[in-house]
Amino acid sequence: MRVAVFGLIGLTVLVVLSWASAFDPLAYAQSPKPVQAQPVLPARLPVAAAGDLMAFSSETTSGPSQVILIDSKTRAMCVYHVDRETGAVELKSVRNFHWDLLIEEFNGVSPLPRAIRELLEQK
C-alpha cells in the first residue's frame, strides 16, 4: 500500500514536471527547432527519484507519454501511459525483475558466457 502511494505521488510529480517543462520559454529560445520535434535520447530522459523509487518519463511526437516507475528495493517496475489530451493514466504492465537479474544467459549469441568461462577455466 505504501509503495503504491509513493508510486502515485512520484507519478503525479513527474507528469506535472514534464508538462511544466513543455511550456518553458527558455527551451524554445535555446533551440532553433521546436522542442517536440527533437527526439528524446536516453541520456536526456527526465528522471526523478525518492528513496528506493525512481521514475522515468519519455515523450514521443505522437501517442501517449510513457512513465516508468522502478522500485529498487522490491525490484519491481510499472509502465504507465498518459493520454496527452485528457491526462488519463493507464497502467500497462507490472513486473518483478528480481529473477530476471539472476539469469546468466538469455537471447545470447556465441560465444555465450558459459563457454567463455569454460575456456578460461581450462588454462
mmCIF file with all atom_site columns, C-alpha atoms in Angstrom:
data_model
loop_
_atom_site.group_PDB
_atom_site.id
_atom_site.type_symbol
_atom_site.label_atom_id
_atom_site.label_alt_id
_atom_site.label_comp_id
_atom_site.label_asym_id
_atom_site.label_entity_id
_atom_site.label_seq_id
_atom_site.pdbx_PDB_ins_code
_atom_site.Cartn_x
_atom_site.Cartn_y
_atom_site.Cartn_z
_atom_site.occupancy
_atom_site.B_iso_or_equiv
_atom_site.pdbx_formal_charge
_atom_site.auth_seq_id
_atom_site.auth_comp_id
_atom_site.auth_asym_id
_atom_site.auth_atom_id
_atom_site.pdbx_PDB_model_num
ATOM 1   C CA . MET A 1 1   ? 0.000  0.000   0.000   1.00 0.00 ? 1   MET A CA 1
ATOM 2   C CA . ARG A 1 2   ? 2.807  2.381   0.959   1.00 0.00 ? 2   ARG A CA 1
ATOM 3   C CA . VAL A 1 3   ? 4.698  1.672   -2.279  1.00 0.00 ? 3   VAL A CA 1
ATOM 4   C CA . ALA A 1 4   ? 1.523  2.329   -4.280  1.00 0.00 ? 4   ALA A CA 1
ATOM 5   C CA . VAL A 1 5   ? 1.001  5.675   -2.555  1.00 0.00 ? 5   VAL A CA 1
ATOM 6   C CA . PHE A 1 6   ? 4.606  6.724   -3.165  1.00 0.00 ? 6   PHE A CA 1
ATOM 7   C CA . GLY A 1 7   ? 4.318  5.478   -6.741  1.00 0.00 ? 7   GLY A CA 1
ATOM 8   C CA . LEU A 1 8   ? 1.247  7.595   -7.396  1.00 0.00 ? 8   LEU A CA 1
ATOM 9   C CA . ILE A 1 9   ? 2.878  10.620  -5.758  1.00 0.00 ? 9   ILE A CA 1
ATOM 10  C CA . GLY A 1 10  ? 6.025  10.119  -7.849  1.00 0.00 ? 10  GLY A CA 1
ATOM 11  C CA . LEU A 1 11  ? 3.970  9.654   -10.994 1.00 0.00 ? 11  LEU A CA 1
ATOM 12  C CA . THR A 1 12  ? 1.970  12.812  -10.302 1.00 0.00 ? 12  THR A CA 1
ATOM 13  C CA . VAL A 1 13  ? 5.123  14.856  -9.675  1.00 0.00 ? 13  VAL A CA 1
ATOM 14  C CA . LEU A 1 14  ? 6.752  13.513  -12.825 1.00 0.00 ? 14  LEU A CA 1
ATOM 15  C CA . VAL A 1 15  ? 3.719  14.246  -15.004 1.00 0.00 ? 15  VAL A CA 1
ATOM 16  C CA . VAL A 1 16  ? 3.445  17.791  -13.631 1.00 0.00 ? 16  VAL A CA 1
ATOM 17  C CA . LEU A 1 17  ? 7.171  18.385  -14.192 1.00 0.00 ? 17  LEU A CA 1
ATOM 18  C CA . SER A 1 18  ? 7.028  17.061  -17.751 1.00 0.00 ? 18  SER A CA 1
ATOM 19  C CA . TRP A 1 19  ? 4.015  19.267  -18.554 1.00 0.00 ? 19  TRP A CA 1
ATOM 20  C CA . ALA A 1 20  ? 5.693  22.293  -16.963 1.00 0.00 ? 20  ALA A CA 1
ATOM 21  C CA . SER A 1 21  ? 8.869  21.740  -18.983 1.00 0.00 ? 21  SER A CA 1
ATOM 22  C CA . ALA A 1 22  ? 6.790  21.664  -22.187 1.00 0.00 ? 22  ALA A CA 1
ATOM 23  C CA . PHE A 1 23  ? 5.831  25.298  -21.554 1.00 0.00 ? 23  PHE A CA 1
ATOM 24  C CA . ASP A 1 24  ? 9.337  26.510  -20.636 1.00 0.00 ? 24  ASP A CA 1
ATOM 25  C CA . PRO A 1 25  ? 10.053 29.594  -22.806 1.00 0.00 ? 25  PRO A CA 1
ATOM 26  C CA . LEU A 1 26  ? 13.839 29.160  -22.363 1.00 0.00 ? 26  LEU A CA 1
ATOM 27  C CA . ALA A 1 27  ? 13.690 25.740  -24.008 1.00 0.00 ? 27  ALA A CA 1
ATOM 28  C CA . TYR A 1 28  ? 12.339 27.357  -27.185 1.00 0.00 ? 28  TYR A CA 1
ATOM 29  C CA . ALA A 1 29  ? 14.832 30.237  -27.070 1.00 0.00 ? 29  ALA A CA 1
ATOM 30  C CA . GLN A 1 30  ? 17.870 27.930  -26.855 1.00 0.00 ? 30  GLN A CA 1
ATOM 31  C CA . SER A 1 31  ? 16.950 25.703  -29.784 1.00 0.00 ? 31  SER A CA 1
ATOM 32  C CA . PRO A 1 32  ? 16.125 26.630  -33.384 1.00 0.00 ? 32  PRO A CA 1
ATOM 33  C CA . LYS A 1 33  ? 13.795 23.589  -33.672 1.00 0.00 ? 33  LYS A CA 1
ATOM 34  C CA . PRO A 1 34  ? 10.581 23.209  -31.694 1.00 0.00 ? 34  PRO A CA 1
ATOM 35  C CA . VAL A 1 35  ? 11.173 21.117  -28.562 1.00 0.00 ? 35  VAL A CA 1
ATOM 36  C CA . GLN A 1 36  ? 8.607  18.498  -29.594 1.00 0.00 ? 36  GLN A CA 1
ATOM 37  C CA . ALA A 1 37  ? 10.399 17.855  -32.904 1.00 0.00 ? 37  ALA A CA 1
ATOM 38  C CA . GLN A 1 38  ? 13.610 16.775  -31.178 1.00 0.00 ? 38  GLN A CA 1
ATOM 39  C CA . PRO A 1 39  ? 14.000 13.085  -30.314 1.00 0.00 ? 39  PRO A CA 1
ATOM 40  C CA . VAL A 1 40  ? 14.385 12.170  -26.656 1.00 0.00 ? 40  VAL A CA 1
ATOM 41  C CA . LEU A 1 41  ? 17.719 10.456  -26.183 1.00 0.00 ? 41  LEU A CA 1
ATOM 42  C CA . PRO A 1 42  ? 18.231 8.002   -23.301 1.00 0.00 ? 42  PRO A CA 1
ATOM 43  C CA . ALA A 1 43  ? 20.722 10.352  -21.635 1.00 0.00 ? 43  ALA A CA 1
ATOM 44  C CA . ARG A 1 44  ? 18.113 13.149  -21.663 1.00 0.00 ? 44  ARG A CA 1
ATOM 45  C CA . LEU A 1 45  ? 15.185 11.218  -20.186 1.00 0.00 ? 45  LEU A CA 1
ATOM 46  C CA . PRO A 1 46  ? 13.543 13.099  -17.328 1.00 0.00 ? 46  PRO A CA 1
ATOM 47  C CA . VAL A 1 47  ? 14.323 11.231  -14.120 1.00 0.00 ? 47  VAL A CA 1
ATOM 48  C CA . ALA A 1 48  ? 13.006 11.664  -10.597 1.00 0.00 ? 48  ALA A CA 1
ATOM 49  C CA . ALA A 1 49  ? 13.997 9.658   -7.536  1.00 0.00 ? 49  ALA A CA 1
ATOM 50  C CA . ALA A 1 50  ? 12.875 9.451   -3.927  1.00 0.00 ? 50  ALA A CA 1
ATOM 51  C CA . GLY A 1 51  ? 14.309 6.775   -1.660  1.00 0.00 ? 51  GLY A CA 1
ATOM 52  C CA . ASP A 1 52  ? 14.039 3.447   -3.438  1.00 0.00 ? 52  ASP A CA 1
ATOM 53  C CA . LEU A 1 53  ? 11.614 4.756   -6.076  1.00 0.00 ? 53  LEU A CA 1
ATOM 54  C CA . MET A 1 54  ? 12.780 6.068   -9.469  1.00 0.00 ? 54  MET A CA 1
ATOM 55  C CA . ALA A 1 55  ? 10.589 7.466   -12.238 1.00 0.00 ? 55  ALA A CA 1
ATOM 56  C CA . PHE A 1 56  ? 11.481 7.892   -15.907 1.00 0.00 ? 56  PHE A CA 1
ATOM 57  C CA . SER A 1 57  ? 9.390  9.771   -18.448 1.00 0.00 ? 57  SER A CA 1
ATOM 58  C CA . SER A 1 58  ? 9.595  9.677   -22.219 1.00 0.00 ? 58  SER A CA 1
ATOM 59  C CA . GLU A 1 59  ? 7.815  11.798  -24.792 1.00 0.00 ? 59  GLU A CA 1
ATOM 60  C CA . THR A 1 60  ? 7.110  10.920  -28.402 1.00 0.00 ? 60  THR A CA 1
ATOM 61  C CA . THR A 1 61  ? 5.795  13.075  -31.219 1.00 0.00 ? 61  THR A CA 1
ATOM 62  C CA . SER A 1 62  ? 2.531  11.120  -31.269 1.00 0.00 ? 62  SER A CA 1
ATOM 63  C CA . GLY A 1 63  ? 0.700  8.789   -28.939 1.00 0.00 ? 63  GLY A CA 1
ATOM 64  C CA . PRO A 1 64  ? 0.702  8.769   -25.164 1.00 0.00 ? 64  PRO A CA 1
ATOM 65  C CA . SER A 1 65  ? 3.570  9.776   -22.901 1.00 0.00 ? 65  SER A CA 1
ATOM 66  C CA . GLN A 1 66  ? 5.193  6.914   -21.054 1.00 0.00 ? 66  GLN A CA 1
ATOM 67  C CA . VAL A 1 67  ? 6.180  6.861   -17.388 1.00 0.00 ? 67  VAL A CA 1
ATOM 68  C CA . ILE A 1 68  ? 8.200  4.020   -15.856 1.00 0.00 ? 68  ILE A CA 1
ATOM 69  C CA . LEU A 1 69  ? 8.414  3.582   -12.087 1.00 0.00 ? 69  LEU A CA 1
ATOM 70  C CA . ILE A 1 70  ? 11.142 1.364   -10.663 1.00 0.00 ? 70  ILE A CA 1
ATOM 71  C CA . ASP A 1 71  ? 11.274 0.285   -7.026  1.00 0.00 ? 71  ASP A CA 1
ATOM 72  C CA . SER A 1 72  ? 14.853 -0.818  -6.426  1.00 0.00 ? 72  SER A CA 1
ATOM 73  C CA . LYS A 1 73  ? 14.026 -2.272  -3.002  1.00 0.00 ? 73  LYS A CA 1
ATOM 74  C CA . THR A 1 74  ? 11.342 -4.685  -4.215  1.00 0.00 ? 74  THR A CA 1
ATOM 75  C CA . ARG A 1 75  ? 12.907 -4.979  -7.694  1.00 0.00 ? 75  ARG A CA 1
ATOM 76  C CA . ALA A 1 76  ? 9.647  -4.237  -9.440  1.00 0.00 ? 76  ALA A CA 1
ATOM 77  C CA . MET A 1 77  ? 8.705  -1.905  -12.264 1.00 0.00 ? 77  MET A CA 1
ATOM 78  C CA . CYS A 1 78  ? 5.474  -0.423  -13.596 1.00 0.00 ? 78  CYS A CA 1
ATOM 79  C CA . VAL A 1 79  ? 4.822  1.115   -17.002 1.00 0.00 ? 79  VAL A CA 1
ATOM 80  C CA . TYR A 1 80  ? 2.111  3.755   -17.423 1.00 0.00 ? 80  TYR A CA 1
ATOM 81  C CA . HIS A 1 81  ? 0.765  5.558   -20.487 1.00 0.00 ? 81  HIS A CA 1
ATOM 82  C CA . VAL A 1 82  ? -0.514 9.109   -20.007 1.00 0.00 ? 82  VAL A CA 1
ATOM 83  C CA . ASP A 1 83  ? -3.024 10.408  -22.554 1.00 0.00 ? 83  ASP A CA 1
ATOM 84  C CA . ARG A 1 84  ? -1.852 13.840  -23.773 1.00 0.00 ? 84  ARG A CA 1
ATOM 85  C CA . GLU A 1 85  ? -5.347 15.250  -24.260 1.00 0.00 ? 85  GLU A CA 1
ATOM 86  C CA . THR A 1 86  ? -7.177 14.000  -21.178 1.00 0.00 ? 86  THR A CA 1
ATOM 87  C CA . GLY A 1 87  ? -4.313 13.346  -18.750 1.00 0.00 ? 87  GLY A CA 1
ATOM 88  C CA . ALA A 1 88  ? -5.750 9.887   -18.054 1.00 0.00 ? 88  ALA A CA 1
ATOM 89  C CA . VAL A 1 89  ? -3.174 7.476   -16.635 1.00 0.00 ? 89  VAL A CA 1
ATOM 90  C CA . GLU A 1 90  ? -3.327 3.827   -17.716 1.00 0.00 ? 90  GLU A CA 1
ATOM 91  C CA . LEU A 1 91  ? -1.279 1.049   -16.127 1.00 0.00 ? 91  LEU A CA 1
ATOM 92  C CA . LYS A 1 92  ? 0.186  -1.005  -18.992 1.00 0.00 ? 92  LYS A CA 1
ATOM 93  C CA . SER A 1 93  ? 2.403  -3.503  -17.200 1.00 0.00 ? 93  SER A CA 1
ATOM 94  C CA . VAL A 1 94  ? 3.922  -4.528  -13.859 1.00 0.00 ? 94  VAL A CA 1
ATOM 95  C CA . ARG A 1 95  ? 6.867  -6.865  -13.427 1.00 0.00 ? 95  ARG A CA 1
ATOM 96  C CA . ASN A 1 96  ? 9.067  -8.040  -10.603 1.00 0.00 ? 96  ASN A CA 1
ATOM 97  C CA . PHE A 1 97  ? 12.508 -8.272  -12.218 1.00 0.00 ? 97  PHE A CA 1
ATOM 98  C CA . HIS A 1 98  ? 14.321 -9.923  -9.284  1.00 0.00 ? 98  HIS A CA 1
ATOM 99  C CA . TRP A 1 99  ? 14.537 -13.272 -11.075 1.00 0.00 ? 99  TRP A CA 1
ATOM 100 C CA . ASP A 1 100 ? 15.395 -11.641 -14.405 1.00 0.00 ? 100 ASP A CA 1
ATOM 101 C CA . LEU A 1 101 ? 18.586 -10.296 -12.848 1.00 0.00 ? 101 LEU A CA 1
ATOM 102 C CA . LEU A 1 102 ? 19.646 -13.825 -11.833 1.00 0.00 ? 102 LEU A CA 1
ATOM 103 C CA . ILE A 1 103 ? 19.580 -15.152 -15.418 1.00 0.00 ? 103 ILE A CA 1
ATOM 104 C CA . GLU A 1 104 ? 23.093 -15.644 -16.747 1.00 0.00 ? 104 GLU A CA 1
ATOM 105 C CA . GLU A 1 105 ? 22.138 -16.037 -20.404 1.00 0.00 ? 105 GLU A CA 1
ATOM 106 C CA . PHE A 1 106 ? 19.046 -15.072 -22.371 1.00 0.00 ? 106 PHE A CA 1
ATOM 107 C CA . ASN A 1 107 ? 18.806 -14.374 -26.096 1.00 0.00 ? 107 ASN A CA 1
ATOM 108 C CA . GLY A 1 108 ? 22.604 -14.518 -26.179 1.00 0.00 ? 108 GLY A CA 1
ATOM 109 C CA . VAL A 1 109 ? 24.813 -15.223 -29.138 1.00 0.00 ? 109 VAL A CA 1
ATOM 110 C CA . SER A 1 110 ? 28.002 -17.232 -29.348 1.00 0.00 ? 110 SER A CA 1
ATOM 111 C CA . PRO A 1 111 ? 30.247 -17.239 -27.511 1.00 0.00 ? 111 PRO A CA 1
ATOM 112 C CA . LEU A 1 112 ? 27.930 -17.496 -24.513 1.00 0.00 ? 112 LEU A CA 1
ATOM 113 C CA . PRO A 1 113 ? 29.274 -16.542 -21.066 1.00 0.00 ? 113 PRO A CA 1
ATOM 114 C CA . ARG A 1 114 ? 29.309 -20.216 -20.019 1.00 0.00 ? 114 ARG A CA 1
ATOM 115 C CA . ALA A 1 115 ? 31.547 -21.139 -22.985 1.00 0.00 ? 115 ALA A CA 1
ATOM 116 C CA . ILE A 1 116 ? 33.945 -18.267 -22.245 1.00 0.00 ? 116 ILE A CA 1
ATOM 117 C CA . ARG A 1 117 ? 34.142 -19.282 -18.577 1.00 0.00 ? 117 ARG A CA 1
ATOM 118 C CA . GLU A 1 118 ? 34.881 -22.898 -19.557 1.00 0.00 ? 118 GLU A CA 1
ATOM 119 C CA . LEU A 1 119 ? 37.688 -21.776 -21.906 1.00 0.00 ? 119 LEU A CA 1
ATOM 120 C CA . LEU A 1 120 ? 39.241 -19.629 -19.190 1.00 0.00 ? 120 LEU A CA 1
ATOM 121 C CA . GLU A 1 121 ? 38.990 -22.413 -16.588 1.00 0.00 ? 121 GLU A CA 1
ATOM 122 C CA . GLN A 1 122 ? 40.889 -24.815 -18.921 1.00 0.00 ? 122 GLN A CA 1
ATOM 123 C CA . LYS A 1 123 ? 44.011 -22.633 -18.787 1.00 0.00 ? 123 LYS A CA 1
#
